[in-house]
mmCIF file of C-alpha atoms and ligand atoms in Angstrom:
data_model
loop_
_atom_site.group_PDB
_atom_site.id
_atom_site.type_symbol
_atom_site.label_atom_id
_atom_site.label_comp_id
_atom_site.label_asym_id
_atom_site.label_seq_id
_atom_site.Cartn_x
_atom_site.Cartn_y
_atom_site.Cartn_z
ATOM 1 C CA UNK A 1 0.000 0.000 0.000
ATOM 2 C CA UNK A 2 1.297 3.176 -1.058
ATOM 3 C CA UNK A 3 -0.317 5.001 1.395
ATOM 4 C CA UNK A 4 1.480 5.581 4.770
ATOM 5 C CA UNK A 5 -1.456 6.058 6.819
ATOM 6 C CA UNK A 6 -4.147 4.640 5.129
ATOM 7 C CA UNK A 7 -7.552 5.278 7.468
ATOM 8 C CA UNK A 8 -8.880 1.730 6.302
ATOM 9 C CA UNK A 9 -8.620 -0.523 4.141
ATOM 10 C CA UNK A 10 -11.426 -3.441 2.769
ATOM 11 C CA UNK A 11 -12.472 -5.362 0.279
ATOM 12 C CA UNK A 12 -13.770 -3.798 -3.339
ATOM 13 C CA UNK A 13 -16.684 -5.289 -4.956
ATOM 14 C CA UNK A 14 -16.775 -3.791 -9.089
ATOM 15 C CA UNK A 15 -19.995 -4.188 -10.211
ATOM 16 C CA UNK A 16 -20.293 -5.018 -14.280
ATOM 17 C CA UNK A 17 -23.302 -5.083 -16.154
ATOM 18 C CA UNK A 18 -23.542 -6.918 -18.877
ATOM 19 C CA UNK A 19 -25.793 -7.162 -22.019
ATOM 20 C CA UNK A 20 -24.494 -8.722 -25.162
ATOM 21 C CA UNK A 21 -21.359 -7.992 -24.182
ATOM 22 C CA UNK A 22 -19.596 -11.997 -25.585
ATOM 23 C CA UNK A 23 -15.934 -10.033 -26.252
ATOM 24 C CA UNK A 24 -15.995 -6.877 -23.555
ATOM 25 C CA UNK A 25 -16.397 -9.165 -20.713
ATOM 26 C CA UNK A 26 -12.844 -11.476 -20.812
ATOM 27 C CA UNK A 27 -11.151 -8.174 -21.544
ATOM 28 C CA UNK A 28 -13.010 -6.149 -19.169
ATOM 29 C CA UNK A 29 -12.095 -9.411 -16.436
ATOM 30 C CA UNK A 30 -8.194 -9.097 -17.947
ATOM 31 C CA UNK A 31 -8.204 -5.923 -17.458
ATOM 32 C CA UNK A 32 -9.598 -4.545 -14.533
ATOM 33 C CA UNK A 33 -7.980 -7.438 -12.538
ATOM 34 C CA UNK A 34 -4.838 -6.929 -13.686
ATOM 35 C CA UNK A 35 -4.857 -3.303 -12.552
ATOM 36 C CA UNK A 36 -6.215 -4.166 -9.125
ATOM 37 C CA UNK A 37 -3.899 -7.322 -8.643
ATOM 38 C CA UNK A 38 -0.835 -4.472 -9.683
ATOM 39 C CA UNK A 39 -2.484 -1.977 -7.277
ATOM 40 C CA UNK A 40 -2.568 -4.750 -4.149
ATOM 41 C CA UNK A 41 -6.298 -4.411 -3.539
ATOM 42 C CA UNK A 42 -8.461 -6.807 -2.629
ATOM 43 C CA UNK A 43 -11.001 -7.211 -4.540
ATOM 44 C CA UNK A 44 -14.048 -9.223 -6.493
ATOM 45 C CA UNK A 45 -15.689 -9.097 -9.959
ATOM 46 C CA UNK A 46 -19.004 -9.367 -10.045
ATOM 47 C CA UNK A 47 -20.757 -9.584 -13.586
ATOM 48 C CA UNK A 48 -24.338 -9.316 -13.995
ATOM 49 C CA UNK A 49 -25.114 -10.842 -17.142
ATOM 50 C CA UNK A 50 -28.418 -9.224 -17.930
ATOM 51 C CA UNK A 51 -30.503 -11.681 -20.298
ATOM 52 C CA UNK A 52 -27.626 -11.649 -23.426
ATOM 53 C CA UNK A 53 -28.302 -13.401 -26.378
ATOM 54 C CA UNK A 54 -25.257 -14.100 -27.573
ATOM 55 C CA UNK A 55 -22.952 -15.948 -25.334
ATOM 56 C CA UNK A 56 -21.770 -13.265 -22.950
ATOM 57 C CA UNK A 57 -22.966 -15.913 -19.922
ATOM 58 C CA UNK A 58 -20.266 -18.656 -20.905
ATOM 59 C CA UNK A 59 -17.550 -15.759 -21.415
ATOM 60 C CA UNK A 60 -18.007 -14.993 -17.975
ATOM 61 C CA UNK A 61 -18.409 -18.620 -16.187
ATOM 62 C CA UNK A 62 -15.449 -18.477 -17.859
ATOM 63 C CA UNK A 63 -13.476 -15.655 -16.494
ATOM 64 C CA UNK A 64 -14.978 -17.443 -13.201
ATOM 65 C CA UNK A 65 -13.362 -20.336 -14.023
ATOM 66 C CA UNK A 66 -10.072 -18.524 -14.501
ATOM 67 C CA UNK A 67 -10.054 -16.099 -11.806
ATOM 68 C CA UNK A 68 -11.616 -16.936 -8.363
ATOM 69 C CA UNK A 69 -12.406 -13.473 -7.823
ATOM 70 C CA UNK A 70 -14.448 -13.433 -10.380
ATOM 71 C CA UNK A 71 -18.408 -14.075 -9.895
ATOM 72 C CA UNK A 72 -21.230 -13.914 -11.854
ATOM 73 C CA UNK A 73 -24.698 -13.983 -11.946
ATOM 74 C CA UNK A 74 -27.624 -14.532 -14.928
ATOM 75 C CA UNK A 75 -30.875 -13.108 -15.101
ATOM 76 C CA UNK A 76 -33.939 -15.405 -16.697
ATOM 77 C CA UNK A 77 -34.036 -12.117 -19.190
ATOM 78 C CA UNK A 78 -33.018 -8.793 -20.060
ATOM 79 C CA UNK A 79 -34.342 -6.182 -17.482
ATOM 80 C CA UNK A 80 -32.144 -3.115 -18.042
ATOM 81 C CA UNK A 81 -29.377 -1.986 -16.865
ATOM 82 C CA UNK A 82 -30.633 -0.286 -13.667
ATOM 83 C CA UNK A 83 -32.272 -3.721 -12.758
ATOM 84 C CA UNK A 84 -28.475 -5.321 -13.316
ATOM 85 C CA UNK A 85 -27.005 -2.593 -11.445
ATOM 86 C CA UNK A 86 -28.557 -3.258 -8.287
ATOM 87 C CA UNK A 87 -28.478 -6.719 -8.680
ATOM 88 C CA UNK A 88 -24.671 -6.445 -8.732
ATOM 89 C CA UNK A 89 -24.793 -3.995 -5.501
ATOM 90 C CA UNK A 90 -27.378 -6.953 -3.535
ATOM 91 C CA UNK A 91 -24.457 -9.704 -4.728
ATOM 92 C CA UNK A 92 -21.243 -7.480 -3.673
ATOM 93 C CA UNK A 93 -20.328 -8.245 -0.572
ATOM 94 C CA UNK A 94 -17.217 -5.872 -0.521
ATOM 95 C CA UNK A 95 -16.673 -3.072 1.888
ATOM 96 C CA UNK A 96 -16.726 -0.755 -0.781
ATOM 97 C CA UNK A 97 -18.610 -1.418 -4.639
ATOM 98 C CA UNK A 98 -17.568 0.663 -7.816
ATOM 99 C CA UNK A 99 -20.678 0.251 -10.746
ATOM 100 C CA UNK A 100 -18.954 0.678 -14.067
ATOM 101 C CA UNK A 101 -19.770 -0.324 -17.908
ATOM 102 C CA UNK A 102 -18.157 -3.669 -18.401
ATOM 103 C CA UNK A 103 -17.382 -1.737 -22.544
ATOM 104 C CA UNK A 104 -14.521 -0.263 -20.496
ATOM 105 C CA UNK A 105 -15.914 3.111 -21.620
ATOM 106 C CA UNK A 106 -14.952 3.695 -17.712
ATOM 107 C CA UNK A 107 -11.452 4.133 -17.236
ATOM 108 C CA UNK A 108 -10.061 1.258 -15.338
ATOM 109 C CA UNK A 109 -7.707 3.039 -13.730
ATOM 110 C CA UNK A 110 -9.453 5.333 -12.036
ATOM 111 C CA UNK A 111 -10.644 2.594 -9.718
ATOM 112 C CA UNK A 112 -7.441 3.011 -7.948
ATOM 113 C CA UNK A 113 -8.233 6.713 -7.508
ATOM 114 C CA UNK A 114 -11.737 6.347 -6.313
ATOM 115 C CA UNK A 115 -10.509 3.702 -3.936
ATOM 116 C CA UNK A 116 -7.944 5.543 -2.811
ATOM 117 C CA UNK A 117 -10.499 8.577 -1.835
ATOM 118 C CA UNK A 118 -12.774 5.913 -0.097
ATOM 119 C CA UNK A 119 -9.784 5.343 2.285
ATOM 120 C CA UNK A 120 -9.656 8.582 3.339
ATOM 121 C CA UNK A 121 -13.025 8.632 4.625
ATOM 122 C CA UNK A 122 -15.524 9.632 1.673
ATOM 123 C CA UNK A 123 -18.411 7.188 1.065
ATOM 124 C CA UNK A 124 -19.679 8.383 -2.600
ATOM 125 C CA UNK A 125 -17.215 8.891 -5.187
ATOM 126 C CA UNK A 126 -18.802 9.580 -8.468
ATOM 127 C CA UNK A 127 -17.147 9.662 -11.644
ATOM 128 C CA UNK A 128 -17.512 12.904 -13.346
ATOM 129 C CA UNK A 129 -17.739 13.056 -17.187
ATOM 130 C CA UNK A 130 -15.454 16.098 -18.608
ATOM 131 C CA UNK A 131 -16.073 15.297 -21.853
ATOM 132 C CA UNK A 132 -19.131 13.154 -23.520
ATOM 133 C CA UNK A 133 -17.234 11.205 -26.061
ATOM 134 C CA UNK A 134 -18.094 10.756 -29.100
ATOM 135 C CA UNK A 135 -22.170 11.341 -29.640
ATOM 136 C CA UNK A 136 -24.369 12.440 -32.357
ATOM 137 C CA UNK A 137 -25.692 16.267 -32.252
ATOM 138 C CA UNK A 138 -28.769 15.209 -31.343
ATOM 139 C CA UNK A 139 -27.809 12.607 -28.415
ATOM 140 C CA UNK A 140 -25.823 15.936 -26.780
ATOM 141 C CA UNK A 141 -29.193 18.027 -27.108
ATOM 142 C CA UNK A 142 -31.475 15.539 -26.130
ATOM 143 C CA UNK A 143 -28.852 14.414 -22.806
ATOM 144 C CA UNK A 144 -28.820 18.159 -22.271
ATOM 145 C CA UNK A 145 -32.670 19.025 -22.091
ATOM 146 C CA UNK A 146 -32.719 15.529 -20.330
ATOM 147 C CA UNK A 147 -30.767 16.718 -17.407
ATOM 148 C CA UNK A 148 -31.375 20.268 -17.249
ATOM 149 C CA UNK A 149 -35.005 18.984 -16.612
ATOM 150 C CA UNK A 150 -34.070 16.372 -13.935
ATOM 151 C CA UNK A 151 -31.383 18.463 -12.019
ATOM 152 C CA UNK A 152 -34.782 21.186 -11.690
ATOM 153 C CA UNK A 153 -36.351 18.407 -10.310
ATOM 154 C CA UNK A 154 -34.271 16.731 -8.025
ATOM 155 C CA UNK A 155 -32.230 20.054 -7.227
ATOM 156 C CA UNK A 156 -28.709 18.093 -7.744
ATOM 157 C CA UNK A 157 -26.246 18.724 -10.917
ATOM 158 C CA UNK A 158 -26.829 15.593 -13.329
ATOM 159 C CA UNK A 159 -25.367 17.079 -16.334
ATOM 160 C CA UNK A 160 -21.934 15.003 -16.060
ATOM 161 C CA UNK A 161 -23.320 12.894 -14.242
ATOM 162 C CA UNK A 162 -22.675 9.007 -14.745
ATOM 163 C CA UNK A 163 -23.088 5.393 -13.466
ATOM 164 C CA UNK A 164 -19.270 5.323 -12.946
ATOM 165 C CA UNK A 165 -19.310 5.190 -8.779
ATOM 166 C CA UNK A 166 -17.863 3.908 -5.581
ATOM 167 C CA UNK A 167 -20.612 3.759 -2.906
ATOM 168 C CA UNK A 168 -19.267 2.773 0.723
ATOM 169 C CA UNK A 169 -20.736 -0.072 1.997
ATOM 170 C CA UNK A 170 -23.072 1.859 3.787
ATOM 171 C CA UNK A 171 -24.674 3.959 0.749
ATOM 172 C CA UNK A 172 -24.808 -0.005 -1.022
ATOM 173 C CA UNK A 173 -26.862 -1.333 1.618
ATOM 174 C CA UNK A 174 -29.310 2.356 1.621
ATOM 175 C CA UNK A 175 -29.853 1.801 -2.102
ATOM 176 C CA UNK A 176 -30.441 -2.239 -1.991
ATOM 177 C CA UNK A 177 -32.914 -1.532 0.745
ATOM 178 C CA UNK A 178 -35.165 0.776 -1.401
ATOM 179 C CA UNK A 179 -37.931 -0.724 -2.674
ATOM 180 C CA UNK A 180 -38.798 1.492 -5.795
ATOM 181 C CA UNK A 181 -39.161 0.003 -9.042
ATOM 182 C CA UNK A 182 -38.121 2.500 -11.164
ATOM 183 C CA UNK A 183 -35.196 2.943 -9.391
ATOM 184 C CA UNK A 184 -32.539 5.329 -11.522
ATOM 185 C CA UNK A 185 -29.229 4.551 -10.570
ATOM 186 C CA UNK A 186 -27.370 8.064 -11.464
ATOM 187 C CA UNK A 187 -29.824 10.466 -9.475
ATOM 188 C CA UNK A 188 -30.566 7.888 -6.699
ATOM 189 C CA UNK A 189 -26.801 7.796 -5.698
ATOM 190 C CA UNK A 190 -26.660 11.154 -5.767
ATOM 191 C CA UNK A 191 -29.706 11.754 -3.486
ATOM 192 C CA UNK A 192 -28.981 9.513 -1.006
ATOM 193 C CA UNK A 193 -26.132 11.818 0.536
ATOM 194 C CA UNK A 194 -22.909 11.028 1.958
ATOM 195 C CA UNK A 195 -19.645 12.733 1.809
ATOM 196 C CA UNK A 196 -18.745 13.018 -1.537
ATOM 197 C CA UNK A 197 -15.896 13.348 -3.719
ATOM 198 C CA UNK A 198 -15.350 13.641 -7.342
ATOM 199 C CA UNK A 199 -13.089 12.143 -9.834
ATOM 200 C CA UNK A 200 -13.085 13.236 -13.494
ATOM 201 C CA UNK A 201 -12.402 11.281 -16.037
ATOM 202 C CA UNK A 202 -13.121 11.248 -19.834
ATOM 203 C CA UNK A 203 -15.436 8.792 -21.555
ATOM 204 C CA UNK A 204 -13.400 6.186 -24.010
ATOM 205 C CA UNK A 205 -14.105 4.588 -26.964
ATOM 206 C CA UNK A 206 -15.950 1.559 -26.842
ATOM 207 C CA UNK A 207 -13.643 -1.464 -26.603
ATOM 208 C CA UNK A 208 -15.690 -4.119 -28.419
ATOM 209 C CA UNK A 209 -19.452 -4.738 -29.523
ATOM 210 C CA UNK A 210 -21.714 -1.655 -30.069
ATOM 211 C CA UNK A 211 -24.067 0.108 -27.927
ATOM 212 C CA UNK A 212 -27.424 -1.137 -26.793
ATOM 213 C CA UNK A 213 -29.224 2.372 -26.519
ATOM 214 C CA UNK A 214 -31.360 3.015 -29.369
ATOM 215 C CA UNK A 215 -33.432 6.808 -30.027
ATOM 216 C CA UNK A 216 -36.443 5.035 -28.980
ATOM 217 C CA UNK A 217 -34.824 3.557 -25.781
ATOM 218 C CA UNK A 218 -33.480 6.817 -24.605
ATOM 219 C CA UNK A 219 -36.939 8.530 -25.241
ATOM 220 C CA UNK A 220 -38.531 5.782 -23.207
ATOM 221 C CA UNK A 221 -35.194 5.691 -20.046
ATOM 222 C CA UNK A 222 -35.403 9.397 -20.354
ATOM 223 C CA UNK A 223 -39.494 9.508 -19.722
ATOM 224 C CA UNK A 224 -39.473 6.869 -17.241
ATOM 225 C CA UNK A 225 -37.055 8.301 -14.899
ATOM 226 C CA UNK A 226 -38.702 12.036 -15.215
ATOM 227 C CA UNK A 227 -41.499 10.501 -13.804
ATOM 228 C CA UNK A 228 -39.729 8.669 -11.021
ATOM 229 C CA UNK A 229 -37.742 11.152 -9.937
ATOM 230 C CA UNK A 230 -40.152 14.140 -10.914
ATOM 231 C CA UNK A 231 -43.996 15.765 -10.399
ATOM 232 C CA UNK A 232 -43.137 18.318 -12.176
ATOM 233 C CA UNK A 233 -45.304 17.709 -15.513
ATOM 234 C CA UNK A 234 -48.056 17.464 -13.405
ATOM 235 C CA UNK A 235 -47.591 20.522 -11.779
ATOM 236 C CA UNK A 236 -47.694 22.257 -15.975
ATOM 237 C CA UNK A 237 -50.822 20.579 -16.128
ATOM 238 C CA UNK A 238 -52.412 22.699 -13.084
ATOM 239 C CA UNK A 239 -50.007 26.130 -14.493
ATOM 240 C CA UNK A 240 -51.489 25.143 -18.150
ATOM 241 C CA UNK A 241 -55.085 24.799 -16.785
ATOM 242 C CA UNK A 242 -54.462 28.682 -14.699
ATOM 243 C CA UNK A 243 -53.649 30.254 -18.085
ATOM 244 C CA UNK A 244 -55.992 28.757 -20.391
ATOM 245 C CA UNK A 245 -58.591 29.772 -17.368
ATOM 246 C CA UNK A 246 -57.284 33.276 -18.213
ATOM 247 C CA UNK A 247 -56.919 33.246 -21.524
ATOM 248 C CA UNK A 248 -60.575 31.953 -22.010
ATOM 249 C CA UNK A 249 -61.717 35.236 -19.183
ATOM 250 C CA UNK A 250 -60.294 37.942 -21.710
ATOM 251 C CA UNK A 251 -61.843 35.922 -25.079
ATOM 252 C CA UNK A 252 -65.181 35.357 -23.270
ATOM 253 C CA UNK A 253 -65.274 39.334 -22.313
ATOM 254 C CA UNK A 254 -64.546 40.327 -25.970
ATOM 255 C CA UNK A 255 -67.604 37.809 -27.475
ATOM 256 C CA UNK A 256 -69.887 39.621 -24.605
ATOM 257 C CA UNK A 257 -68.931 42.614 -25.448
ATOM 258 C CA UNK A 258 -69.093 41.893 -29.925
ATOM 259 C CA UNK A 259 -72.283 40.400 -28.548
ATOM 260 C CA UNK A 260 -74.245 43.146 -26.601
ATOM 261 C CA UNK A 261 -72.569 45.575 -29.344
ATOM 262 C CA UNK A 262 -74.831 43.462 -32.123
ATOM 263 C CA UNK A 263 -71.360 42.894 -33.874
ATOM 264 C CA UNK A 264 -71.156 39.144 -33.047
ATOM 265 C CA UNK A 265 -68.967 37.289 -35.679
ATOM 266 C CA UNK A 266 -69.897 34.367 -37.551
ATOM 267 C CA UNK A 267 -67.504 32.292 -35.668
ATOM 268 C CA UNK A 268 -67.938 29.311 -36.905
ATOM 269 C CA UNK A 269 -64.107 28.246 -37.344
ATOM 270 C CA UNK A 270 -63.516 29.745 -34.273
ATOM 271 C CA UNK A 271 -65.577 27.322 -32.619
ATOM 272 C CA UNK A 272 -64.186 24.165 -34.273
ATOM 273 C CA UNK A 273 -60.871 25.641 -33.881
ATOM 274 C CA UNK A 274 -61.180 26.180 -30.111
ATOM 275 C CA UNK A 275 -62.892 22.706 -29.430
ATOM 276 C CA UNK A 276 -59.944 21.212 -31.694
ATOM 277 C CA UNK A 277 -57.329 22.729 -29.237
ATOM 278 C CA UNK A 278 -59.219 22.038 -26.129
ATOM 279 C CA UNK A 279 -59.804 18.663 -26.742
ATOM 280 C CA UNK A 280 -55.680 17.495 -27.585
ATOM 281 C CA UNK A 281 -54.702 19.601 -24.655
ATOM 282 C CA UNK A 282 -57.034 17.823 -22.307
ATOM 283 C CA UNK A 283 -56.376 14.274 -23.957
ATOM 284 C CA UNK A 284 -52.376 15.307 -23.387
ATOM 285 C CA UNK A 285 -53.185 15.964 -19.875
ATOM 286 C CA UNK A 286 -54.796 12.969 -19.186
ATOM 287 C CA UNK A 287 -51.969 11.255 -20.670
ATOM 288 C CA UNK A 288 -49.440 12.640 -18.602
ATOM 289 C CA UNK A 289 -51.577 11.936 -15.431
ATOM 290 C CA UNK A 290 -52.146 8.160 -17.100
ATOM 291 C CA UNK A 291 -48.775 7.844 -17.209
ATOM 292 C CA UNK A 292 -48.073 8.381 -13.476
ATOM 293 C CA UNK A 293 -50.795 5.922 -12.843
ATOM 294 C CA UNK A 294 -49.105 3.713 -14.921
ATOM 295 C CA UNK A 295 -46.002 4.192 -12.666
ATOM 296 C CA UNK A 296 -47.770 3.714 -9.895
ATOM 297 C CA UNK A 297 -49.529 0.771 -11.108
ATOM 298 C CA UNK A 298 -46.003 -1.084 -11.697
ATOM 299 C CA UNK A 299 -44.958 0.415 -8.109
ATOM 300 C CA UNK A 300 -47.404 -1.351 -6.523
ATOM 301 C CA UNK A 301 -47.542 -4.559 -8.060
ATOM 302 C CA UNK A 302 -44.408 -5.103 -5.798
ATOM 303 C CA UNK A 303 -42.755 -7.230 -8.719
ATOM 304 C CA UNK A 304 -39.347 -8.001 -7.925
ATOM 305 C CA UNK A 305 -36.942 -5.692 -9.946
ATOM 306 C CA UNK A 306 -35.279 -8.542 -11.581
ATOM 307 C CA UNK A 307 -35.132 -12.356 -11.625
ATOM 308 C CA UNK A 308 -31.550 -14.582 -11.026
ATOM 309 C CA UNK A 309 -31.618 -18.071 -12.959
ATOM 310 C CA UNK A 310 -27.833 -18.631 -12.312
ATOM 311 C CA UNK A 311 -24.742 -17.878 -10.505
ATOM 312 C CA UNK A 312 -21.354 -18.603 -10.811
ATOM 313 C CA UNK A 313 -17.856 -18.235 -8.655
ATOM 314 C CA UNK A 314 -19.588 -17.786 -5.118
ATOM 315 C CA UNK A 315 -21.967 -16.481 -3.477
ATOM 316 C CA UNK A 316 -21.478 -13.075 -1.056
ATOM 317 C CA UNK A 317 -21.629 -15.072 2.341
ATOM 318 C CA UNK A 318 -18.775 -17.360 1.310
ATOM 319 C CA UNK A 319 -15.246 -16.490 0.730
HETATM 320 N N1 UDP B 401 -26.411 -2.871 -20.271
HETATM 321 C C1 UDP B 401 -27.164 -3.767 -19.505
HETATM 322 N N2 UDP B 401 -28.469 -3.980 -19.836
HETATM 323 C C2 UDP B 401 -29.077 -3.357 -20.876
HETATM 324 C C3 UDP B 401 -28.315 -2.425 -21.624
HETATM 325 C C4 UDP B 401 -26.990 -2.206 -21.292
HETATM 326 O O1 UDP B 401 -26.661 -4.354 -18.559
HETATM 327 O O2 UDP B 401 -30.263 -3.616 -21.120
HETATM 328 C C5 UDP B 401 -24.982 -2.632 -19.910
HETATM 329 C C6 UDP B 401 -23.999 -2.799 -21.045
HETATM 330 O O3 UDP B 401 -23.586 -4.150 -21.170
HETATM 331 C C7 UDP B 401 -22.851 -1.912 -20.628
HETATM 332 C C8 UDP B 401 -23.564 -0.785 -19.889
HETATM 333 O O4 UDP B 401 -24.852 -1.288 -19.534
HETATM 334 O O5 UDP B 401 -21.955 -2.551 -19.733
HETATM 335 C C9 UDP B 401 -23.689 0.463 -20.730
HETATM 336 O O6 UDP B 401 -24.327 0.140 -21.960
HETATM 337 P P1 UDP B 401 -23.860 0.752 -23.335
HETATM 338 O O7 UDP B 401 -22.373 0.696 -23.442
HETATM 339 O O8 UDP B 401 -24.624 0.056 -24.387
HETATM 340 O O9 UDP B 401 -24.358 2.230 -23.186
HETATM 341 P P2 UDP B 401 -23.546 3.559 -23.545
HETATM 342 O O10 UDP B 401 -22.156 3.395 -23.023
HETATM 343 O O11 UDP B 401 -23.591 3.655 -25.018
HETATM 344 O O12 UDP B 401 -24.309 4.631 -22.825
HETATM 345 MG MG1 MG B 402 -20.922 1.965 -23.267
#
């Protein structure tokens, strides 16, 4: 240990999600292993192989194989990476767990870093993006308006925000112990507290394989996790209702007034235009109230948040 008074020391549990991910996850094992085994931690792998098609399962039963410190588990299907996330947290039984892409899109070696800061005392380090990579135009804009909504809502800074963290073992057992549904990894972490510190560090290149986030599944991660973390479009709906209320107050005057003045229009299209506009802004409403029943709805069907078929390498009690 390079440190000459280290304040304490522990195991580290690095949590890897894992969807389709047949040639990231040896590497990602190679890797990250080698760079803890040079760095004397103790440590433990844990990949959370979340419902791959392709054979991403057997590439990590065997990295198991190969290196006992290396555990997996398999979920009967693909429930998203939040879902995989926690799973990983419930399964690490470190004294400390880092969450980071198993694409290596995390630098590695700013484990060592964040572990380093855990010793001194902090309990949340969270890696900070400095730059985005490399995204299309409209991925920045849409990530932008994304957070700029959320950080109004949840009153915390989310726009470099990422799933790249060390929680202490305290924060881990906080965040397994919720019981939301649509639990959102990045802001949840964040809300929960703690002393925090910060470490930079610049999104890479993908190592292998391609990324599993389509337009459409951004839309729907990006809606979903408004309304979990968020009552905010609901409160428009109420702030939309107070100014149509006035709106319709100065309109209504000016028809009295044509009316009593014998000047009345022939408003005919006015009508059908008004009723037109009325009727999608109160069908829009009741979607966005819908959708929060919806939420609910899933909330309290108490479903568990994801379902393990398989393990591999150990379980958390033993070793
Ligand atoms: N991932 C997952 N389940 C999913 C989608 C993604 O576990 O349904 C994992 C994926 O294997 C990777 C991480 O989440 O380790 C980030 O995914 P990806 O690299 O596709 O996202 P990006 O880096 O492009 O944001
Ligand atoms: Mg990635």
């Amino acid at each position: 240990m390079d440190e000459t008074n280290p304040i304490r020391t522990g195991r580290l549990s690095v949590v890897l999600p894992a969807y389709n991910e047949e040639e990231s996850v040896p590497l990602a094992a190679k890797t990250i292993a080698g760079l803890l085994e040079e760095a004397g931690l103790d440590y433990e792998l844990i990949f959370v192989n979340d419902g791959s098609r392709d054979r991403t399962w057997q590439a990590v039963q065997a990295a198991a194989t190969e290196n006992s410190r290396v555990r997996g588990i398999s979920f009967s299907r693909n429930f998203g990476k939040e879902s995989a996330v926690f799973a990983g947290l419930a399964w690490a039984g470190g004294d400390c767990c880092v969450v980071m892409d198993c694409d290596l899109q995390h630098p590695p070696e700013k484990l060592v870093e964040m572990y380093r800061l855990w010793q001194q005392g902090y309990q949340v380090v969270e890696g900070v993006k400095v730059s985005r990579g490399k995204e299309s135009f409209f991925h920045t804009l849409a990530a932008k308006t994304f957070y700029r909504f959320l950080s109004n809502a949840t009153q915390i800074d989310m726009s470099r925000a990422s799933d790249f963290k060390l929680l202490d073992r305290r924060a881990v057992d906080v965040l397994v112990a919720m019981r939301e549904k649509n639990a959102f990894f990045r802001a949840l972490s964040s809300w929960i507290g703690f002393s925090t510190a910060q470490v930079e560090f610049e999104v890479q290149p993908r190592q292998a394989g391609q990324s599993k986030w389509s337009i459409r599944s951004l839309f729907r991660y990006a809606l979903t996790n408004l309304a979990a973390f968020s009552t905010a479009p609901l409160k428009m709906i109420t702030m939309l209702g107070v100014v149509v209320f006035l709106l319709s107050l100065v309109m209504g005057g000016i028809s009295l007034w044509q009316k009593l003045n014998g000047q009345a229009l022939e408003g005919f299209t006015t009508v059908i235009l008004l009723l037109l506009l009325m009727g999608s802004i109160l069908m829009i409403c009741l979607g966005i109230i819908g959708y929060y029943i919806a939420k609910i709805y899933e909330e309290v069907k108490d479903r568990p948040r994801y379902i393990v078929a398989e393990d591999c390498g150990g379980r958390k009690d033993e070793t």
